[in-house]
CSV table of C-alpha atoms and ligand atoms in Angstrom, one decimal:
chain,number,residue,atom,x,y,z
A,21,MET,CA,-12.4,6.7,2.4
A,22,PRO,CA,-15.7,5.0,0.1
A,23,THR,CA,-14.2,3.0,-2.8
A,24,LEU,CA,-15.6,2.7,-6.1
A,25,LEU,CA,-15.2,-0.3,-8.2
A,26,LEU,CA,-15.8,-1.3,-11.9
A,27,ARG,CA,-15.7,-5.2,-12.9
A,28,ASN,CA,-15.4,-6.8,-16.0
A,29,ILE,CA,-15.1,-3.3,-17.8
A,30,ARG,CA,-14.7,-4.8,-21.9
A,31,PHE,CA,-13.2,-1.7,-22.7
A,32,LEU,CA,-10.5,0.4,-20.2
A,33,VAL,CA,-10.1,3.1,-22.4
A,34,LEU,CA,-6.6,5.4,-22.1
A,35,ALA,CA,-5.4,3.5,-19.1
A,36,GLU,CA,-1.9,4.6,-18.9
A,37,THR,CA,1.1,3.3,-16.6
A,38,ALA,CA,3.5,6.1,-18.0
A,39,PRO,CA,1.5,8.8,-17.9
A,40,GLN,CA,1.9,11.3,-20.9
A,41,PRO,CA,0.8,15.0,-21.6
A,42,ALA,CA,-0.4,14.6,-24.7
A,43,TYR,CA,-0.9,12.0,-27.8
A,44,SER,CA,0.9,12.7,-31.2
A,45,GLY,CA,0.4,11.7,-34.8
A,46,ARG,CA,0.4,8.0,-35.0
A,47,GLN,CA,0.5,7.4,-30.8
A,48,MET,CA,-3.1,8.8,-31.3
A,49,GLN,CA,-4.3,5.6,-32.9
A,50,ASN,CA,-2.6,2.9,-30.4
A,51,ILE,CA,-4.1,4.5,-27.0
A,52,PRO,CA,-3.7,2.3,-24.6
A,53,ILE,CA,-6.8,0.1,-23.9
A,54,LEU,CA,-7.0,-2.4,-21.6
A,55,GLU,CA,-9.8,-5.3,-22.3
A,56,ASP,CA,-11.9,-7.4,-18.9
A,57,ALA,CA,-10.2,-5.0,-16.4
A,58,PHE,CA,-11.3,-3.6,-13.1
A,59,LEU,CA,-10.9,0.0,-12.2
A,60,LEU,CA,-10.5,1.3,-8.7
A,61,ILE,CA,-11.6,4.7,-7.6
A,62,GLU,CA,-11.2,6.0,-4.3
A,63,ASP,CA,-12.1,8.7,-2.3
A,64,GLY,CA,-12.5,10.5,-6.1
A,65,ARG,CA,-9.2,9.6,-7.6
A,66,ILE,CA,-8.2,6.9,-9.7
A,67,MET,CA,-6.2,3.8,-7.6
A,68,SER,CA,-5.6,1.6,-9.6
A,69,PHE,CA,-6.3,-0.8,-12.7
A,70,GLY,CA,-6.1,-3.8,-14.9
A,71,SER,CA,-6.6,-7.0,-15.9
A,72,MET,CA,-9.6,-8.6,-14.1
A,73,GLU,CA,-7.2,-11.5,-13.1
A,74,ALA,CA,-6.3,-8.9,-10.6
A,75,CYS,CA,-9.7,-7.6,-9.3
A,76,PRO,CA,-10.0,-6.4,-6.0
A,77,GLU,CA,-12.5,-8.7,-4.3
A,78,ARG,CA,-14.1,-6.0,-1.6
A,79,ALA,CA,-15.4,-2.3,-2.1
A,80,ASP,CA,-18.0,-0.2,-0.4
A,81,GLU,CA,-19.3,0.2,-4.3
A,82,VAL,CA,-19.0,-2.3,-6.9
A,83,VAL,CA,-20.0,-1.8,-9.9
A,84,ASP,CA,-20.8,-4.8,-13.1
A,85,ALA,CA,-19.7,-3.0,-16.8
A,86,SER,CA,-19.7,-5.9,-18.3
A,87,GLY,CA,-19.9,-5.4,-22.0
A,88,ARG,CA,-19.3,-1.7,-21.9
A,89,ALA,CA,-16.2,0.6,-22.4
A,90,VAL,CA,-15.3,3.0,-19.8
A,91,LEU,CA,-13.3,6.5,-21.1
A,92,PRO,CA,-12.1,9.5,-19.6
A,93,ALA,CA,-15.0,11.8,-19.5
A,94,TRP,CA,-14.3,14.5,-22.4
A,95,CYS,CA,-12.5,17.2,-22.4
A,96,ASP,CA,-14.4,19.9,-24.2
A,97,SER,CA,-11.6,22.5,-24.5
A,98,HIS,CA,-13.4,25.2,-26.8
A,99,THR,CA,-16.6,26.5,-25.9
A,100,HIS,CA,-19.4,29.8,-25.7
A,101,LEU,CA,-22.0,28.3,-23.7
A,102,VAL,CA,-22.5,31.5,-22.0
A,103,PHE,CA,-25.1,33.6,-24.0
A,104,ALA,CA,-28.4,35.6,-23.7
A,105,ARG,CA,-30.5,33.7,-26.6
A,106,SER,CA,-30.7,31.3,-29.9
A,107,ARG,CA,-30.1,32.8,-33.0
A,108,GLU,CA,-32.4,29.8,-35.2
A,109,GLU,CA,-33.4,33.4,-37.3
A,110,GLU,CA,-30.3,33.0,-38.9
A,111,PHE,CA,-30.6,29.6,-39.2
A,112,VAL,CA,-33.3,29.9,-41.4
A,113,ASP,CA,-31.5,32.7,-43.7
A,114,ARG,CA,-29.1,30.3,-44.4
A,115,ILE,CA,-31.3,27.9,-45.3
A,116,LYS,CA,-32.8,30.5,-48.2
A,117,GLY,CA,-29.2,31.1,-49.1
A,118,LEU,CA,-27.3,33.5,-46.7
A,119,SER,CA,-23.1,32.7,-46.0
A,120,TYR,CA,-22.8,33.3,-42.0
A,121,GLU,CA,-19.9,35.9,-43.0
A,122,GLU,CA,-22.5,37.8,-45.0
A,123,ILE,CA,-25.1,37.5,-41.8
A,124,ALA,CA,-22.0,39.2,-39.8
A,125,ARG,CA,-21.6,41.6,-42.4
A,126,ARG,CA,-25.1,42.8,-41.8
A,127,GLY,CA,-25.4,43.0,-38.6
A,128,GLY,CA,-25.9,39.4,-37.1
A,129,GLY,CA,-23.8,36.6,-36.7
A,130,ILE,CA,-21.5,37.8,-32.9
A,131,LEU,CA,-23.5,41.2,-33.1
A,132,ASN,CA,-26.5,39.7,-32.7
A,133,SER,CA,-25.1,38.3,-29.8
A,134,ALA,CA,-23.5,40.8,-28.3
A,135,ARG,CA,-27.1,43.5,-28.7
A,136,ARG,CA,-28.7,40.1,-26.9
A,137,LEU,CA,-26.2,39.7,-24.1
A,138,GLN,CA,-26.3,43.2,-23.1
A,139,GLU,CA,-29.7,43.3,-22.6
A,140,ALA,CA,-30.1,40.1,-20.4
A,141,SER,CA,-29.2,40.4,-16.6
A,142,GLU,CA,-26.1,38.2,-14.9
A,143,GLU,CA,-28.9,36.3,-13.3
A,144,GLU,CA,-30.3,35.0,-16.6
A,145,LEU,CA,-27.6,34.2,-17.7
A,146,PHE,CA,-26.5,32.3,-15.4
A,147,THR,CA,-29.4,30.5,-15.3
A,148,ASP,CA,-29.1,29.4,-18.5
A,149,ALA,CA,-26.0,28.3,-18.3
A,150,TRP,CA,-25.9,26.4,-16.0
A,151,LEU,CA,-28.7,24.4,-17.5
A,152,ARG,CA,-26.1,23.8,-20.4
A,153,LEU,CA,-23.1,23.1,-18.5
A,154,LYS,CA,-25.6,20.3,-17.0
A,155,GLU,CA,-26.5,18.8,-20.4
A,156,ILE,CA,-23.3,19.0,-21.6
A,157,ILE,CA,-22.3,16.5,-18.0
A,158,THR,CA,-24.8,14.5,-19.3
A,159,TYR,CA,-23.0,13.7,-22.8
A,160,GLY,CA,-20.4,12.8,-21.2
A,161,THR,CA,-17.8,15.9,-20.5
A,162,GLY,CA,-15.8,16.1,-17.3
A,163,ALA,CA,-13.8,19.5,-18.1
A,164,VAL,CA,-14.6,22.5,-20.1
A,165,GLU,CA,-13.5,26.0,-21.2
A,166,ILE,CA,-15.8,29.0,-21.3
A,167,LYS,CA,-15.3,32.3,-23.4
A,168,SER,CA,-16.5,35.7,-22.6
A,169,GLY,CA,-16.8,37.4,-26.4
A,170,TYR,CA,-20.3,38.7,-26.0
A,171,GLY,CA,-20.3,41.2,-24.1
A,172,LEU,CA,-17.9,43.4,-26.2
A,173,THR,CA,-18.2,46.6,-23.4
A,174,VAL,CA,-16.0,46.4,-20.4
A,175,LYS,CA,-19.2,45.9,-18.4
A,176,SER,CA,-20.9,43.6,-20.4
A,177,GLU,CA,-17.6,41.3,-21.0
A,178,LEU,CA,-17.3,41.7,-16.8
A,179,LYS,CA,-20.5,40.7,-17.0
A,180,MET,CA,-19.7,37.5,-19.0
A,181,LEU,CA,-17.0,36.9,-16.9
A,182,ARG,CA,-18.5,36.6,-14.1
A,183,VAL,CA,-21.5,34.4,-15.3
A,184,ILE,CA,-18.3,32.2,-15.4
A,185,ARG,CA,-16.6,32.2,-12.2
A,186,ARG,CA,-19.9,31.6,-11.0
A,187,LEU,CA,-20.4,28.7,-12.8
A,188,ARG,CA,-17.2,27.4,-11.9
A,189,ALA,CA,-18.0,27.6,-8.1
A,190,LYS,CA,-21.3,25.4,-8.1
A,191,ALA,CA,-19.8,22.8,-11.4
A,192,PRO,CA,-18.5,19.9,-10.2
A,193,ILE,CA,-16.6,20.2,-13.0
A,194,PRO,CA,-13.4,22.5,-13.4
A,195,ILE,CA,-14.6,25.1,-15.6
A,196,LYS,CA,-11.2,27.0,-17.8
A,197,ALA,CA,-12.6,31.0,-18.4
A,198,THR,CA,-11.0,32.7,-21.3
A,199,PHE,CA,-11.5,36.1,-22.3
A,200,LEU,CA,-12.6,37.2,-26.4
A,201,GLY,CA,-12.8,40.6,-26.2
A,202,ALA,CA,-11.8,40.3,-29.7
A,203,HIS,CA,-14.1,38.4,-31.0
A,204,ALA,CA,-16.0,40.7,-33.1
A,205,LEU,CA,-15.5,44.8,-34.2
A,206,PRO,CA,-18.6,46.8,-31.9
A,207,PRO,CA,-20.1,48.9,-34.5
A,208,ALA,CA,-19.4,52.2,-32.6
A,209,PHE,CA,-15.7,51.3,-33.6
A,210,LYS,CA,-16.4,51.0,-36.9
A,211,ALA,CA,-14.1,54.2,-37.8
A,212,ASP,CA,-11.7,53.8,-34.9
A,213,ARG,CA,-10.6,49.9,-34.4
A,214,LYS,CA,-7.3,51.4,-32.5
A,215,ALA,CA,-9.8,52.6,-29.9
A,216,TYR,CA,-11.1,49.2,-29.5
A,217,LEU,CA,-8.4,47.3,-29.2
A,218,ASP,CA,-7.2,50.4,-26.3
A,219,LEU,CA,-10.4,49.5,-25.1
A,220,ILE,CA,-8.9,45.8,-24.8
A,221,VAL,CA,-5.9,46.6,-23.8
A,222,ASN,CA,-5.7,49.4,-21.5
A,223,GLU,CA,-9.4,48.8,-19.5
A,224,MET,CA,-11.1,45.4,-19.9
A,225,LEU,CA,-7.6,43.3,-19.5
A,226,PRO,CA,-6.2,45.1,-16.3
A,227,ARG,CA,-9.9,44.6,-14.9
A,228,ILE,CA,-10.2,41.1,-15.8
A,229,ALA,CA,-7.2,40.7,-14.0
A,230,ASP,CA,-7.3,42.3,-11.0
A,231,GLU,CA,-10.2,40.7,-10.1
A,232,GLY,CA,-9.3,37.1,-11.0
A,233,LEU,CA,-11.2,36.6,-13.8
A,234,ALA,CA,-9.5,34.4,-16.7
A,235,ASP,CA,-7.2,31.9,-17.1
A,236,TYR,CA,-6.9,32.3,-21.0
A,237,VAL,CA,-7.3,35.2,-24.0
A,238,ASP,CA,-8.0,34.8,-27.3
A,239,ALA,CA,-9.2,36.9,-30.1
A,240,PHE,CA,-10.8,35.9,-33.4
A,241,CYS,CA,-8.2,36.3,-36.4
A,242,GLU,CA,-10.3,36.1,-39.5
A,243,LYS,CA,-11.2,38.7,-42.7
A,244,GLY,CA,-13.9,41.0,-41.4
A,245,PHE,CA,-13.1,40.7,-37.5
A,246,PHE,CA,-9.2,41.3,-36.6
A,247,THR,CA,-6.0,41.0,-38.4
A,248,VAL,CA,-3.0,39.4,-37.0
A,249,GLU,CA,-1.2,42.4,-36.0
A,250,GLU,CA,-4.6,43.0,-34.1
A,251,MET,CA,-4.8,39.5,-32.0
A,252,ASP,CA,-0.8,39.6,-31.5
A,253,ARG,CA,-1.7,43.3,-29.4
A,254,VAL,CA,-4.5,41.7,-27.6
A,255,MET,CA,-2.0,38.0,-26.8
A,256,GLU,CA,1.0,40.6,-26.0
A,257,ALA,CA,-1.3,42.2,-23.6
A,258,GLY,CA,-2.7,39.3,-22.2
A,259,ALA,CA,1.0,37.5,-21.6
A,260,ARG,CA,0.9,40.6,-19.4
A,261,TYR,CA,-1.3,39.7,-17.0
A,262,GLY,CA,-0.3,36.5,-17.7
A,263,LEU,CA,-2.2,35.2,-19.6
A,264,LYS,CA,-1.9,32.5,-22.0
A,265,ALA,CA,-3.5,32.2,-25.4
A,266,LYS,CA,-6.0,29.9,-26.6
A,267,VAL,CA,-7.1,31.5,-30.8
A,268,HIS,CA,-9.6,31.4,-33.0
A,269,THR,CA,-8.0,31.6,-36.0
A,270,ASN,CA,-7.4,30.2,-39.8
A,271,GLN,CA,-12.0,29.3,-39.8
A,272,PHE,CA,-12.4,30.8,-43.4
A,273,ASN,CA,-8.7,32.5,-44.7
A,274,SER,CA,-5.5,31.7,-43.9
A,275,MET,CA,-4.3,34.7,-42.7
A,276,GLY,CA,-1.1,34.3,-40.6
A,277,GLY,CA,-2.9,34.0,-37.3
A,278,ILE,CA,-1.4,30.3,-36.5
A,279,ASN,CA,2.4,32.0,-37.1
A,280,ALA,CA,1.2,34.9,-34.9
A,281,ALA,CA,-0.2,32.4,-32.3
A,282,VAL,CA,3.1,29.9,-32.6
A,283,ALA,CA,5.9,32.0,-32.0
A,284,ARG,CA,3.2,33.5,-28.7
A,285,GLY,CA,3.5,30.0,-27.2
A,286,ALA,CA,-0.1,30.0,-27.1
A,287,ILE,CA,-1.7,27.0,-26.0
A,288,SER,CA,-3.9,26.2,-28.6
A,289,VAL,CA,-4.9,27.3,-32.2
A,290,ASP,CA,-8.6,26.9,-32.7
A,291,HIS,CA,-10.8,25.6,-35.7
A,292,LEU,CA,-8.4,25.2,-38.6
A,293,GLU,CA,-10.9,24.7,-40.8
A,294,VAL,CA,-7.9,25.9,-44.0
A,295,VAL,CA,-4.9,25.4,-43.1
A,296,SER,CA,-1.6,25.2,-45.4
A,297,ASP,CA,1.3,23.0,-45.6
A,298,ALA,CA,3.7,25.7,-44.2
A,299,GLU,CA,1.2,27.0,-41.3
A,300,VAL,CA,1.5,22.5,-40.6
A,301,GLU,CA,5.5,23.3,-40.5
A,302,ILE,CA,4.9,25.9,-38.3
A,303,LEU,CA,2.6,23.7,-35.7
A,304,LYS,CA,5.8,21.7,-36.0
A,305,SER,CA,8.1,23.6,-34.1
A,306,GLY,CA,6.3,24.8,-31.7
A,307,GLN,CA,3.9,23.8,-28.5
A,308,THR,CA,0.2,24.9,-29.5
A,309,ILE,CA,-2.2,22.5,-29.7
A,310,PRO,CA,-3.9,22.5,-33.5
A,311,THR,CA,-7.8,21.9,-31.9
A,312,LEU,CA,-10.3,21.4,-34.5
A,313,LEU,CA,-14.1,22.4,-34.6
A,314,PRO,CA,-15.9,19.9,-37.0
A,315,SER,CA,-19.4,20.6,-35.7
A,316,ALA,CA,-18.9,24.5,-37.3
A,317,PRO,CA,-18.6,23.1,-40.6
A,318,PHE,CA,-21.2,20.9,-39.9
A,319,PHE,CA,-24.0,23.1,-39.2
A,320,ILE,CA,-22.7,26.7,-41.3
A,321,GLY,CA,-21.0,24.9,-44.5
A,322,GLY,CA,-17.7,24.6,-45.7
A,323,HIS,CA,-14.5,22.9,-45.1
A,324,TYR,CA,-14.2,20.4,-42.6
A,325,GLN,CA,-10.2,20.4,-41.0
A,326,PRO,CA,-7.6,18.3,-42.2
A,327,ALA,CA,-7.3,16.4,-39.9
A,328,ARG,CA,-4.8,13.6,-41.4
A,329,LYS,CA,-3.1,16.2,-42.9
A,330,LEU,CA,-1.8,17.4,-39.2
A,331,ILE,CA,-1.6,13.8,-37.5
A,332,ASP,CA,0.3,12.5,-40.3
A,333,ALA,CA,2.6,15.4,-40.1
A,334,GLY,CA,3.0,14.0,-36.3
A,335,LEU,CA,0.5,17.0,-34.5
A,336,PRO,CA,-1.4,16.5,-31.2
A,337,VAL,CA,-4.7,17.1,-32.5
A,338,ALA,CA,-7.6,18.1,-30.3
A,339,LEU,CA,-11.7,18.0,-30.9
A,340,ALA,CA,-13.8,20.2,-28.7
A,341,THR,CA,-17.7,21.4,-29.6
A,342,ASP,CA,-17.4,25.3,-29.9
A,343,TYR,CA,-21.0,25.3,-28.5
A,344,ASN,CA,-22.1,29.0,-29.1
A,345,PRO,CA,-25.5,30.1,-30.5
A,346,GLY,CA,-24.2,31.0,-34.4
A,347,SER,CA,-22.1,28.0,-35.6
A,348,THR,CA,-22.8,25.3,-33.4
A,349,PRO,CA,-26.1,24.6,-31.1
A,350,SER,CA,-24.9,21.9,-29.8
A,351,GLY,CA,-22.4,20.5,-27.1
A,352,ARG,CA,-22.3,17.1,-28.1
A,353,MET,CA,-19.1,15.0,-27.9
A,354,PRO,CA,-19.7,12.2,-29.0
A,355,PHE,CA,-21.5,13.7,-32.3
A,356,VAL,CA,-18.0,15.5,-32.4
A,357,LEU,CA,-16.5,12.9,-32.8
A,358,SER,CA,-18.2,10.8,-35.4
A,359,LEU,CA,-17.7,14.2,-37.5
A,360,ALA,CA,-14.3,14.0,-37.0
A,361,CYS,CA,-14.0,10.6,-38.6
A,362,ILE,CA,-17.1,10.9,-41.0
A,363,LYS,CA,-15.8,14.2,-42.9
A,364,CYS,CA,-11.7,14.1,-41.2
A,365,GLY,CA,-11.0,11.0,-41.5
A,366,MET,CA,-10.2,10.5,-37.8
A,367,LEU,CA,-10.0,7.2,-36.4
A,368,PRO,CA,-12.0,6.7,-34.0
A,369,GLU,CA,-9.0,6.1,-31.3
A,370,GLU,CA,-8.3,9.1,-32.5
A,371,THR,CA,-11.1,11.2,-31.5
A,372,ILE,CA,-11.5,9.8,-28.6
A,373,CYS,CA,-7.9,10.6,-27.8
A,374,ALA,CA,-8.2,14.2,-29.4
A,375,ALA,CA,-12.1,14.9,-27.4
A,376,THR,CA,-9.7,13.2,-24.2
A,377,ILE,CA,-6.3,13.7,-23.3
A,378,ASN,CA,-5.1,16.0,-25.8
A,379,GLY,CA,-8.2,17.9,-24.7
A,380,ALA,CA,-7.2,18.5,-21.4
A,381,ARG,CA,-3.6,19.4,-22.5
A,382,ALA,CA,-5.6,22.9,-24.3
A,383,LEU,CA,-6.9,23.4,-21.2
A,384,GLU,CA,-4.1,22.1,-18.9
A,385,LEU,CA,-5.7,20.2,-16.6
A,386,GLU,CA,-3.5,17.1,-18.5
A,387,ALA,CA,-2.1,16.0,-14.6
A,388,GLU,CA,-6.2,15.2,-13.8
A,389,LEU,CA,-7.8,14.8,-16.2
A,390,GLY,CA,-8.0,13.1,-20.0
A,391,SER,CA,-7.2,9.7,-19.0
A,392,ILE,CA,-7.1,6.6,-16.6
A,393,ALA,CA,-4.1,6.9,-14.8
A,394,LYS,CA,-3.4,5.7,-11.0
A,395,GLY,CA,-4.3,9.9,-8.8
A,396,LYS,CA,-6.4,11.3,-11.8
A,397,ARG,CA,-9.4,12.8,-10.7
A,398,GLY,CA,-12.1,9.8,-11.2
A,399,SER,CA,-14.1,11.2,-14.1
A,400,PHE,CA,-15.0,8.8,-16.8
A,401,ILE,CA,-17.9,7.3,-18.8
A,402,LEU,CA,-19.6,4.3,-18.5
A,403,THR,CA,-21.3,3.5,-22.5
A,404,ALA,CA,-23.6,1.1,-23.3
A,405,PRO,CA,-22.7,-2.6,-23.7
A,406,MET,CA,-20.7,-2.0,-27.6
A,407,PRO,CA,-19.0,-4.6,-30.0
A,408,SER,CA,-16.2,-2.2,-30.2
A,409,LEU,CA,-14.8,0.8,-29.7
A,410,ALA,CA,-15.3,2.1,-33.3
A,411,PHE,CA,-19.2,1.3,-32.4
A,412,LEU,CA,-19.0,4.5,-30.2
A,413,PRO,CA,-18.8,7.0,-33.6
A,414,TYR,CA,-20.5,5.0,-35.9
A,415,SER,CA,-23.7,5.2,-33.7
A,416,PHE,CA,-23.8,9.5,-34.9
A,417,GLY,CA,-27.0,10.2,-32.9
A,418,THR,CA,-27.8,7.2,-30.7
A,419,ASP,CA,-27.0,7.9,-27.0
A,420,LEU,CA,-24.3,5.2,-25.3
A,421,ILE,CA,-23.3,7.7,-22.6
A,422,GLU,CA,-24.8,5.0,-20.1
A,423,ARG,CA,-23.3,6.7,-16.5
A,424,VAL,CA,-21.1,9.8,-16.1
A,425,TYR,CA,-19.0,9.4,-12.7
A,426,ILE,CA,-17.5,12.8,-11.2
A,427,ASP,CA,-14.9,12.9,-9.0
A,428,GLY,CA,-15.7,8.9,-8.8
A,429,GLN,CA,-19.1,10.3,-7.8
A,430,CYS,CA,-22.7,9.1,-10.7
A,431,ARG,CA,-23.6,12.5,-12.0
A,432,VAL,CA,-25.5,10.5,-15.0
A,433,ASP,CA,-27.5,7.5,-14.7
A,434,LYS,CA,-29.8,6.7,-17.5
A,435,ARG,CA,-29.9,3.2,-16.8
A,436,SER,CA,-33.1,3.7,-14.9
A,437,VAL,CA,-35.3,4.7,-18.2
A,438,PHE,CA,-37.4,1.8,-18.8
A,439,LEU,CA,-40.2,1.2,-21.5
A,440,ASP,CA,-40.9,-2.0,-21.3
B,512,NIG,O1,-16.1,30.1,-32.7
B,512,NIG,N1,-15.9,32.0,-34.9
B,512,NIG,C1,-16.4,32.6,-34.1
B,512,NIG,N2,-16.8,32.5,-32.7
B,512,NIG,C2,-17.8,31.9,-32.5
B,512,NIG,C3,-18.6,31.8,-33.6
B,512,NIG,C4,-19.7,33.4,-32.5
B,512,NIG,C5,-21.0,33.1,-33.2
B,512,NIG,O2,-21.5,32.9,-34.0
B,512,NIG,O3,-21.2,34.0,-31.9
B,512,NIG,C6,-16.9,30.3,-33.3
B,512,NIG,O4,-17.2,29.8,-34.7
B,513,FE,FE1,-15.5,29.3,-30.9
């Protein structure tokens, strides 16, 4: 069994002797950090860690991590990284003054991506998504969720989910698939919304469940998209096939989506740019993880998520990229951490916690990933030398991810770039 030893680690982050499924409230800024530490991986799993005084003498491979931090790989619990084409023309329209919602009302937005995806072959979609997947691993992502939702027909939703299945079969990192048939109402159903909901519930879901193509079900609960009642119908139907909910809600309006999702035992409620005090109380009463996607308001404008209000209320917050062609054409988790500090008032340790263990919890992967704990997968980030952990989100835009290890294997190594 091959062993890998990292020595002289300056900061070993989220090194847990008593693993927790998630961190809530004040715990998020008090994550366990070991200084001057070692980490031993055996056969792709974390075997042991501790202070350098107790460092083992030998291993098959030894890495000197002097001055560097080792963090659990990011768990990006919300993306739409299977899509047909970029939408930079809408980006230009927004610069000229149109809003994201106006663009959607004019048939752009999600419907624009749906038209393009319906025309694309499974092969093309796979090839492009595979490049995006490899790209996010270079940023340190070690687990990811990917949604459908640009198909909006039985055939194209299945096509998207099959692409995700192929990605899952080939990828070195775990992938969770989410069925998002209720992403936008296709124009053909404008006069009969119920017929589209019937299609989701009676045709799409049974086929998807039959082929085992999804782990979760999602709906976009928002004015101009789907109502709380429609989302609830989708969640209820998903539950009949054993699919828990992870939903888009409270992006532009607070309409009751959080209440409905918590009542259904949703794994997560995502976006949350707009959250009322009453909704904070609802979240406190349940197990649903509030998942914040600050790159969306960064890119399309609008409110940043009220992270302080959620964390100070004692909740476990997760952070994810929302990588998609419309509201966030970026899967760069380190930038999300910087935004969460700069625009949402989160502390550096809180952002690391939200992007690792709490993200893992939002993917139900917390027993395997999200922290440095004995027996978990050896998937972690080795940073460049850093004076402090805060240096990571502080240095927004600078790539401080030097290496990425997945199951004990170095998959990304940027140390080999020498210009002098
Ligand atoms: O999470 N808000 C809904 N869905 C995506 C954006 C989809 C798109 O614009 O293509 C999101 O932001
Ligand atoms: Fe999204």
